[in-house]
PDB file of C-alpha atoms in Angstrom:
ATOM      1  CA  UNK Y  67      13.561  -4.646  -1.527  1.00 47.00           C
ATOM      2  CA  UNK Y  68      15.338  -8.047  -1.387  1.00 50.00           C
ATOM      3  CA  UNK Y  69      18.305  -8.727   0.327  1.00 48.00           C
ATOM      4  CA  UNK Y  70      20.860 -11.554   0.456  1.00 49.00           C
ATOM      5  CA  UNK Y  71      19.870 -15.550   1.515  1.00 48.00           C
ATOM      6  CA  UNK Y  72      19.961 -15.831   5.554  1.00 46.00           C
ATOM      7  CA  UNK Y  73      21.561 -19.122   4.918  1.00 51.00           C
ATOM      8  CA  UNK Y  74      21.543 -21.553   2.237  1.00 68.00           C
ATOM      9  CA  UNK Y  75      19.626 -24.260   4.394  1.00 85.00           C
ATOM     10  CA  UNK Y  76      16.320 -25.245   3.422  1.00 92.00           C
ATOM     11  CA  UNK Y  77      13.000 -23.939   5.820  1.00 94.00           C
ATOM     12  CA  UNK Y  78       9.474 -25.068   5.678  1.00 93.00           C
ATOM     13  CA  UNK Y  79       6.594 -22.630   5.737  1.00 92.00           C
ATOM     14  CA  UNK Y  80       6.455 -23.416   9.420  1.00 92.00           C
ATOM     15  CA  UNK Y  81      10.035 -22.290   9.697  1.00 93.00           C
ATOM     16  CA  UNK Y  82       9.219 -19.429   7.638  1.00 93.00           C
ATOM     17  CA  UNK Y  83       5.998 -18.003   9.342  1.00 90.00           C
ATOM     18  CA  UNK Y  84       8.083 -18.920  13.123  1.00 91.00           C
ATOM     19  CA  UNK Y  85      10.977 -16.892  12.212  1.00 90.00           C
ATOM     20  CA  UNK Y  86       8.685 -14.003  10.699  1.00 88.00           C
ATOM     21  CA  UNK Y  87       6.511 -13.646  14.000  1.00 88.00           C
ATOM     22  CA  UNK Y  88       9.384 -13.055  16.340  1.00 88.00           C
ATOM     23  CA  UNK Y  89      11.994 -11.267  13.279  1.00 85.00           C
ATOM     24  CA  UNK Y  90      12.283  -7.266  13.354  1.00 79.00           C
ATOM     25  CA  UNK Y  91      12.384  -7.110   9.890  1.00 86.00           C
ATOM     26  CA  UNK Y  92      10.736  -8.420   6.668  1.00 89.00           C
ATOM     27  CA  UNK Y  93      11.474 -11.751   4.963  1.00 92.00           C
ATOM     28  CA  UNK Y  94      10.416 -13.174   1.673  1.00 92.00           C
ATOM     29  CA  UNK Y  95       9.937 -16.901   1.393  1.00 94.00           C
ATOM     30  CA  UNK Y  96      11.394 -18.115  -1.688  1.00 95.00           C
ATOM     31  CA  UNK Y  97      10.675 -22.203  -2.134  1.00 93.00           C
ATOM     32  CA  UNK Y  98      12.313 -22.847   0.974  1.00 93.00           C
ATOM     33  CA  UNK Y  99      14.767 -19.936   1.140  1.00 93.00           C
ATOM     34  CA  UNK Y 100      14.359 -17.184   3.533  1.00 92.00           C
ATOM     35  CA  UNK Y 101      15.374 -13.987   1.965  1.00 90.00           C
ATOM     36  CA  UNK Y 102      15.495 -10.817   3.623  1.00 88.00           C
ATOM     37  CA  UNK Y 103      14.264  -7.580   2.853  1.00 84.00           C
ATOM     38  CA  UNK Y 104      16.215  -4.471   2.587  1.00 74.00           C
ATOM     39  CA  UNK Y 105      15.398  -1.205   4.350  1.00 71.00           C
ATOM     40  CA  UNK Y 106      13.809   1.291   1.702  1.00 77.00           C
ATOM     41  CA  UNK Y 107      14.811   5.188   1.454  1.00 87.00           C
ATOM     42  CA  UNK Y 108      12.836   8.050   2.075  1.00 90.00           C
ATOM     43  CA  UNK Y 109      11.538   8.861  -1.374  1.00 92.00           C
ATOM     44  CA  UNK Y 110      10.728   4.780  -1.521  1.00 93.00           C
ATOM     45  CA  UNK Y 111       9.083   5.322   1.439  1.00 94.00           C
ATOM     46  CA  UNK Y 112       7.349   8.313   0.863  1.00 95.00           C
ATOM     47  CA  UNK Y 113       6.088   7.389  -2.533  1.00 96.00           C
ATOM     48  CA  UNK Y 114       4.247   4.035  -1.729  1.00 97.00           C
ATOM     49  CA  UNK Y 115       2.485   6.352   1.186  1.00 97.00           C
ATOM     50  CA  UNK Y 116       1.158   8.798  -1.503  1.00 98.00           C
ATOM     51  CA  UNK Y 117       0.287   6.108  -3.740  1.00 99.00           C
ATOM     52  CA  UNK Y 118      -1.872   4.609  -0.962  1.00 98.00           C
ATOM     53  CA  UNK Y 119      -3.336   8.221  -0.064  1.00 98.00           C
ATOM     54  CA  UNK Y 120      -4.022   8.874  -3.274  1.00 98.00           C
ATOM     55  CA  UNK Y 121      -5.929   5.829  -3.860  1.00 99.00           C
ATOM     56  CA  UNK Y 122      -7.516   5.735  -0.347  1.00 98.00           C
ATOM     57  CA  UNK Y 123      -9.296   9.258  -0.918  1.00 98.00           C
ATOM     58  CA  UNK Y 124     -10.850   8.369  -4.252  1.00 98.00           C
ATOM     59  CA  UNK Y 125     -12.038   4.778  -3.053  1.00 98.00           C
ATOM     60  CA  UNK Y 126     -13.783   6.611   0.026  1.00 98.00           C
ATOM     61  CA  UNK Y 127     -15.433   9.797  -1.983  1.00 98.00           C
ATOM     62  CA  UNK Y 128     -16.307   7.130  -4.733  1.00 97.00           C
ATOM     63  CA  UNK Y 129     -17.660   4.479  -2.022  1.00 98.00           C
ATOM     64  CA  UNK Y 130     -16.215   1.735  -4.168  1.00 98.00           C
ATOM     65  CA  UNK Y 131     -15.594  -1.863  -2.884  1.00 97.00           C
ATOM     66  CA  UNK Y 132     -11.710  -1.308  -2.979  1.00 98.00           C
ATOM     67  CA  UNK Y 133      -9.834  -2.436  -0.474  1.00 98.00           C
ATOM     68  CA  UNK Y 134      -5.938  -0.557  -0.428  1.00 98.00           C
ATOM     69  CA  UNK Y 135      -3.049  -2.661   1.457  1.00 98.00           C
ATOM     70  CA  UNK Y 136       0.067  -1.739   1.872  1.00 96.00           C
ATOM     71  CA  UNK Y 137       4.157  -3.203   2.488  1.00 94.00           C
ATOM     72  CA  UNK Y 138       2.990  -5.195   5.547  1.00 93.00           C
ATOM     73  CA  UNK Y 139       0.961  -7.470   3.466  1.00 96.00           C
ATOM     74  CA  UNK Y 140       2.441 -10.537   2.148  1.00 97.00           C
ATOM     75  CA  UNK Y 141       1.176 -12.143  -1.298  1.00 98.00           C
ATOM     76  CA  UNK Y 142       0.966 -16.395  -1.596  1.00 98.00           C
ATOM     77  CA  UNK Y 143       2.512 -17.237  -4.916  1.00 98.00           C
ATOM     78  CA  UNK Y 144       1.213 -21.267  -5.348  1.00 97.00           C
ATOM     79  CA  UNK Y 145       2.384 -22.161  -7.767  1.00 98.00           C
ATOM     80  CA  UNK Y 146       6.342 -20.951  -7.157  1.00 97.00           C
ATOM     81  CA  UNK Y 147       5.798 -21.405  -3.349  1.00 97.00           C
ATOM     82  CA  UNK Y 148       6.670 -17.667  -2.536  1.00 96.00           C
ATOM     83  CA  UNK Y 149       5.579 -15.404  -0.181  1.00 96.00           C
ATOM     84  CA  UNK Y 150       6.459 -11.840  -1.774  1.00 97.00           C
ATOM     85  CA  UNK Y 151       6.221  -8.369  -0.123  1.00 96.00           C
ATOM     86  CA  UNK Y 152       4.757  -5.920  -2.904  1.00 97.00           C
ATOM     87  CA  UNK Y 153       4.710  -1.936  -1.860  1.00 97.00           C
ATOM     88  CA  UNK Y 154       1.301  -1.344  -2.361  1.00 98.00           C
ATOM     89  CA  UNK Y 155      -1.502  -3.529  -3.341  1.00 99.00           C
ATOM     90  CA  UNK Y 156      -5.600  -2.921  -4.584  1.00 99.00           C
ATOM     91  CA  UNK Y 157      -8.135  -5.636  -2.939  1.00 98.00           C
ATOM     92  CA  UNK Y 158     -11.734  -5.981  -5.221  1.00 97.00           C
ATOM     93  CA  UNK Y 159     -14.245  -6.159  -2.646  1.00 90.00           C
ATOM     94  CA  UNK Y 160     -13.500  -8.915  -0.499  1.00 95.00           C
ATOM     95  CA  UNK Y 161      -9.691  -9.767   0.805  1.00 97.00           C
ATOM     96  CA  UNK Y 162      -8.537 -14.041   0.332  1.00 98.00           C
ATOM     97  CA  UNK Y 163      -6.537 -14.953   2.871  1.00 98.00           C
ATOM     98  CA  UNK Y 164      -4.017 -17.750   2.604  1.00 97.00           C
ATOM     99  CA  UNK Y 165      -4.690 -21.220   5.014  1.00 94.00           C
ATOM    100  CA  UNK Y 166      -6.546 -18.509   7.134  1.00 93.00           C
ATOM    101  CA  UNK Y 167      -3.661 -16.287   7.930  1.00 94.00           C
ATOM    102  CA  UNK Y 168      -4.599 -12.850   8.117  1.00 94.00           C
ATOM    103  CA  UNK Y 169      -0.832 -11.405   7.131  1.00 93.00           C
ATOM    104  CA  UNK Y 170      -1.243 -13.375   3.609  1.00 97.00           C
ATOM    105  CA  UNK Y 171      -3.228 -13.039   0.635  1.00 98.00           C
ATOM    106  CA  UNK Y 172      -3.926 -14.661  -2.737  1.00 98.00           C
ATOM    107  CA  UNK Y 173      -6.375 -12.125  -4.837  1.00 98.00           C
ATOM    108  CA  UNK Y 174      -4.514  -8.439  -5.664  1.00 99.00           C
ATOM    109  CA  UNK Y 175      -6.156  -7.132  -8.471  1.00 99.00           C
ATOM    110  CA  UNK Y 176      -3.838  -4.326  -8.372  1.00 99.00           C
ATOM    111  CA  UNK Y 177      -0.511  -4.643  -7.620  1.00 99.00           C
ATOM    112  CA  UNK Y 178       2.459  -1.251  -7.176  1.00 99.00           C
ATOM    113  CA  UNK Y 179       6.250  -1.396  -6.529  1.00 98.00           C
ATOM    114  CA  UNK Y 180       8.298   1.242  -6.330  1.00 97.00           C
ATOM    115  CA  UNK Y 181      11.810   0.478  -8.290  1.00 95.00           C
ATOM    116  CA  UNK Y 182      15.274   0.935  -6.483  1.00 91.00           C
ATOM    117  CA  UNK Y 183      18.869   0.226  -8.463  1.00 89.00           C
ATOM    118  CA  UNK Y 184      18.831  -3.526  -6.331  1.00 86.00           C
ATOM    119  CA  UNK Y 185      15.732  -4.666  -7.245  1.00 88.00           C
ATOM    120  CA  UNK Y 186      14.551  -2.862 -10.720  1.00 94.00           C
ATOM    121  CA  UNK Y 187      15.348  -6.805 -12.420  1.00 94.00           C
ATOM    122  CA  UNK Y 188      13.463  -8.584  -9.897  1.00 94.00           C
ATOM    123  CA  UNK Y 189      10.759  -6.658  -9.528  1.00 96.00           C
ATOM    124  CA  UNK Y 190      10.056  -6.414 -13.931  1.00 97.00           C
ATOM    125  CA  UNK Y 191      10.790  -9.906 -14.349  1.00 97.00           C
ATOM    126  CA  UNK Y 192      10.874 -12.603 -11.847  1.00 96.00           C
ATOM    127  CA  UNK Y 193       8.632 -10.627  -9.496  1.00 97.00           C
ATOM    128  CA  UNK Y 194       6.136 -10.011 -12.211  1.00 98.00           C
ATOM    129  CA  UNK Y 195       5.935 -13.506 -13.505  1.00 98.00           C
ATOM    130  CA  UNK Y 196       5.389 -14.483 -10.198  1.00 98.00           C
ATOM    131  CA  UNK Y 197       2.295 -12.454  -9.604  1.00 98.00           C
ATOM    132  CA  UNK Y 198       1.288 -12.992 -13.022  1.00 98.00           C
ATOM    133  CA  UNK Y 199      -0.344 -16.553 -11.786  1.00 98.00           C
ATOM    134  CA  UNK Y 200      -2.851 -15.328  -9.700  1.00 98.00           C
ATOM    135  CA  UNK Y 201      -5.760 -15.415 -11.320  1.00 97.00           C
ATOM    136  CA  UNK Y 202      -7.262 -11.774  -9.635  1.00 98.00           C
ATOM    137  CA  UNK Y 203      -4.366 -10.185 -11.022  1.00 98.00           C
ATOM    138  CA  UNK Y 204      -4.787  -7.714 -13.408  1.00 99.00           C
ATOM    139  CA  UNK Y 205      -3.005  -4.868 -13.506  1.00 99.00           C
ATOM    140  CA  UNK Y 206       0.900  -4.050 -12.316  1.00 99.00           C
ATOM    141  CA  UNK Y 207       2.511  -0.266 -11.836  1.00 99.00           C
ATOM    142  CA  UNK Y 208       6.620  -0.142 -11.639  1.00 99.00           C
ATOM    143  CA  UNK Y 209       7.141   3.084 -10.001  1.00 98.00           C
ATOM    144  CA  UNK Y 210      10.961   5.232 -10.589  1.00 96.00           C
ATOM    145  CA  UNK Y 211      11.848   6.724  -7.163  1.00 93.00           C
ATOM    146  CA  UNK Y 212      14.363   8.678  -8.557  1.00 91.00           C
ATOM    147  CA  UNK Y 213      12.515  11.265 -11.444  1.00 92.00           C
ATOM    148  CA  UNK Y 214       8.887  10.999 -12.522  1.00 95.00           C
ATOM    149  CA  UNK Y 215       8.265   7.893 -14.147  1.00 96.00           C
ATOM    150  CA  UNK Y 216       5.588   5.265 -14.080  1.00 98.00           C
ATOM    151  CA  UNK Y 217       5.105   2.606 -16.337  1.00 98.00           C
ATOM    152  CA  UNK Y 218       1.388   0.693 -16.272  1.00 99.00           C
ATOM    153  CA  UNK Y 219       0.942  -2.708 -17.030  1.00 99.00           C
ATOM    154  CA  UNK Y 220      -2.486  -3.896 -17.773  1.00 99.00           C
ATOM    155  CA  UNK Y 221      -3.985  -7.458 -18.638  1.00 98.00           C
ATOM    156  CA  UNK Y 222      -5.551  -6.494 -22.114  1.00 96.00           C
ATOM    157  CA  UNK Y 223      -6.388  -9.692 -23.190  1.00 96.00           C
ATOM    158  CA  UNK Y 224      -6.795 -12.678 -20.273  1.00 93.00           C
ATOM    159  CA  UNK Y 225      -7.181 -15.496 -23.034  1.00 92.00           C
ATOM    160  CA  UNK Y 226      -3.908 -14.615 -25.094  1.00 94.00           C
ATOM    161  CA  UNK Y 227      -1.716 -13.012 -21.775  1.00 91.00           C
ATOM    162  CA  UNK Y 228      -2.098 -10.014 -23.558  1.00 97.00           C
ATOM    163  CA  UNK Y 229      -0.527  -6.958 -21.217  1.00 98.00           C
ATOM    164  CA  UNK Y 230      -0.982  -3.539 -22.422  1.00 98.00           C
ATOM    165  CA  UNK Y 231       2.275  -1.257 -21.541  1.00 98.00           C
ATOM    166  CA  UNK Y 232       1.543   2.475 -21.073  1.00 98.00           C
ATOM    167  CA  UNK Y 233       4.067   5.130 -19.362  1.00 98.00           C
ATOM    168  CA  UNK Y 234       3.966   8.288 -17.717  1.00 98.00           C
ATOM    169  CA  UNK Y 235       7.297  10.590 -17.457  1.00 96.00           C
ATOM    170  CA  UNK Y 236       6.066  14.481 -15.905  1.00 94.00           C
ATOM    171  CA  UNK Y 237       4.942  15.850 -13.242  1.00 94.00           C
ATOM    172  CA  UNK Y 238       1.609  16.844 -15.162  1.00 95.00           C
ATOM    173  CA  UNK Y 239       0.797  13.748 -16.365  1.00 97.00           C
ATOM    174  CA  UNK Y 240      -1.440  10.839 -15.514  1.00 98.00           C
ATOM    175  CA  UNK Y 241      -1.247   7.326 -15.466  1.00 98.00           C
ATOM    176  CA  UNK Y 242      -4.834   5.509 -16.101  1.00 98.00           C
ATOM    177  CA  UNK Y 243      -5.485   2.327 -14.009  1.00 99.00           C
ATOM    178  CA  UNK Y 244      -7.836   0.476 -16.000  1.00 98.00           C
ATOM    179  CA  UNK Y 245      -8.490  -2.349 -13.779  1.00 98.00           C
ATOM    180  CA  UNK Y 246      -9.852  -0.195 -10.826  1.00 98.00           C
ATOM    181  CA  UNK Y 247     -10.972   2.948 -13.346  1.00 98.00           C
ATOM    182  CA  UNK Y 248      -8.757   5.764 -11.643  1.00 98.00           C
ATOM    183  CA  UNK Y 249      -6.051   8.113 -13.072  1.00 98.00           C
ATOM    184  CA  UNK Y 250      -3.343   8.678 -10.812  1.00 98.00           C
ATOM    185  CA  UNK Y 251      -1.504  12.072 -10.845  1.00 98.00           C
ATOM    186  CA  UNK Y 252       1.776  11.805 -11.145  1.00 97.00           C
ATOM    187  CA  UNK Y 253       2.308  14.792  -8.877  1.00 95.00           C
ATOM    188  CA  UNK Y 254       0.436  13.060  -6.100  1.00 97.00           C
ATOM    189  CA  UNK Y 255       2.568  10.473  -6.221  1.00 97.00           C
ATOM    190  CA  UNK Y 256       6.111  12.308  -6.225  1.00 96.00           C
ATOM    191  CA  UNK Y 257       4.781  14.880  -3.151  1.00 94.00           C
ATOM    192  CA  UNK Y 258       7.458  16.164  -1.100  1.00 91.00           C
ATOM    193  CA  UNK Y 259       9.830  14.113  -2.544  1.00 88.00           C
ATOM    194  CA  UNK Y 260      13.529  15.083  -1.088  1.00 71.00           C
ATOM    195  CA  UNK Y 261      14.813  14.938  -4.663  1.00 68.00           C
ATOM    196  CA  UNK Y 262      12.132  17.168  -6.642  1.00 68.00           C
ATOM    197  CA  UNK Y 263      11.317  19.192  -3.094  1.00 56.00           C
ATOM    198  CA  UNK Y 264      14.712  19.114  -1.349  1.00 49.00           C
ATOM    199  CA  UNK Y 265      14.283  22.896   0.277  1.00 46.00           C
ATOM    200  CA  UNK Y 266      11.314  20.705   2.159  1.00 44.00           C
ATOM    201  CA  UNK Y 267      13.711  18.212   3.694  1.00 46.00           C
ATOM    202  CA  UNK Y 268      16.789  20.058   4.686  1.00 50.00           C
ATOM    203  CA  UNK Y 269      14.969  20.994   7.886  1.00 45.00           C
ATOM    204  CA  UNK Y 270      15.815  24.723   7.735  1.00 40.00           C
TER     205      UNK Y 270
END
């Protein structure tokens, strides 16, 4: 989730990565704007966990060279000079780091974000165009924290920027994720979610 500008002076990436290191929250680097993140709710929360659970079991009983990241990693967007947050992320077999920083990355194959009523623009447009020139990236999931909805984005056609849309709306359905060959349950990824489960939450 983005947040407002910290100020409207310019920062380098020295700035940037100085004021990250010793900062308590997350910030996004936006061409020289520091941006910072908003805290997420619980079903945010919660959802980009069973996303990664999800994904994490299959990898491991498939022994696949999949590599699952998750909110702490930051992405290096070149050619917009960004450094974006995504929720969840899918690594194919080996993990690029940026200048040798270990807390960025330039190869998702896979990329998840899980929608809220601030960001739901960002995150379909500008985010997406963003990520959409790395050349590992393949393959983008918008996830509704607020009912069961997923909608799949997958590069169809590299040569023409082909992207194939599918969507997913119950708790019975799957969404196929061509670009690492799973099918996610939808159910797995709404689990003890206040809003569908609340009787779970209320702490009676």
């Amino acid at each position: 989730m983005v947040g407002g500008l910290i100020q409207q002076k310019r920062y380098s990436l020295e700035e940037y990565f100085a004021l990250e290191e010793k900062a308590t929250e997350k910030h996004e680097y936006h061409n020289g704007k520091i941006i910072p993140m908003a805290g997420g709710s619980i079903p945010h929360s919660k959802i980009a966990v069973n996303i990664t659970t999800a994904l994490e079991i299959w990898i491991k009983s498939q022994k696949l060279p999949l590599i699952v990241l998750n909110s702490d990693t930051k992405i290096r967007i070149q050619d917009f000079n960004r450094n974006l947050y995504p929720d969840t992320l899918v690594v194919c077999e080996k993990v690029n780091y940026w200048n040798g920083r270990t807390d960025i990355i330039t190869n998702p194959v896979l990329i998840f974000e899980v929608l809220s009523e601030s960001t739901e623009h960002y995150d379909r447009e500008d985010k997406f165009r963003m990520y959409r020139t790395l050349p590992s990236f393949k393959e983008y999931v918008l996830v509704n924290q607020f009912k069961p909805l997923i909608n799949d984005y997958f590069l169809q056609n590299e040569k023409e920027g082909l992207w194939k849309i599918t969507a997913a709306d119950s708790l019975e359905a799957k969404i196929a994720l061509p670009s690492i060959g799973f099918e996610l349950l939808l159910a797995d990824v709404y689990w003890m979610i206040p809003e569908l489960q609340g009787e779970l939450w209320e702490g009676n």
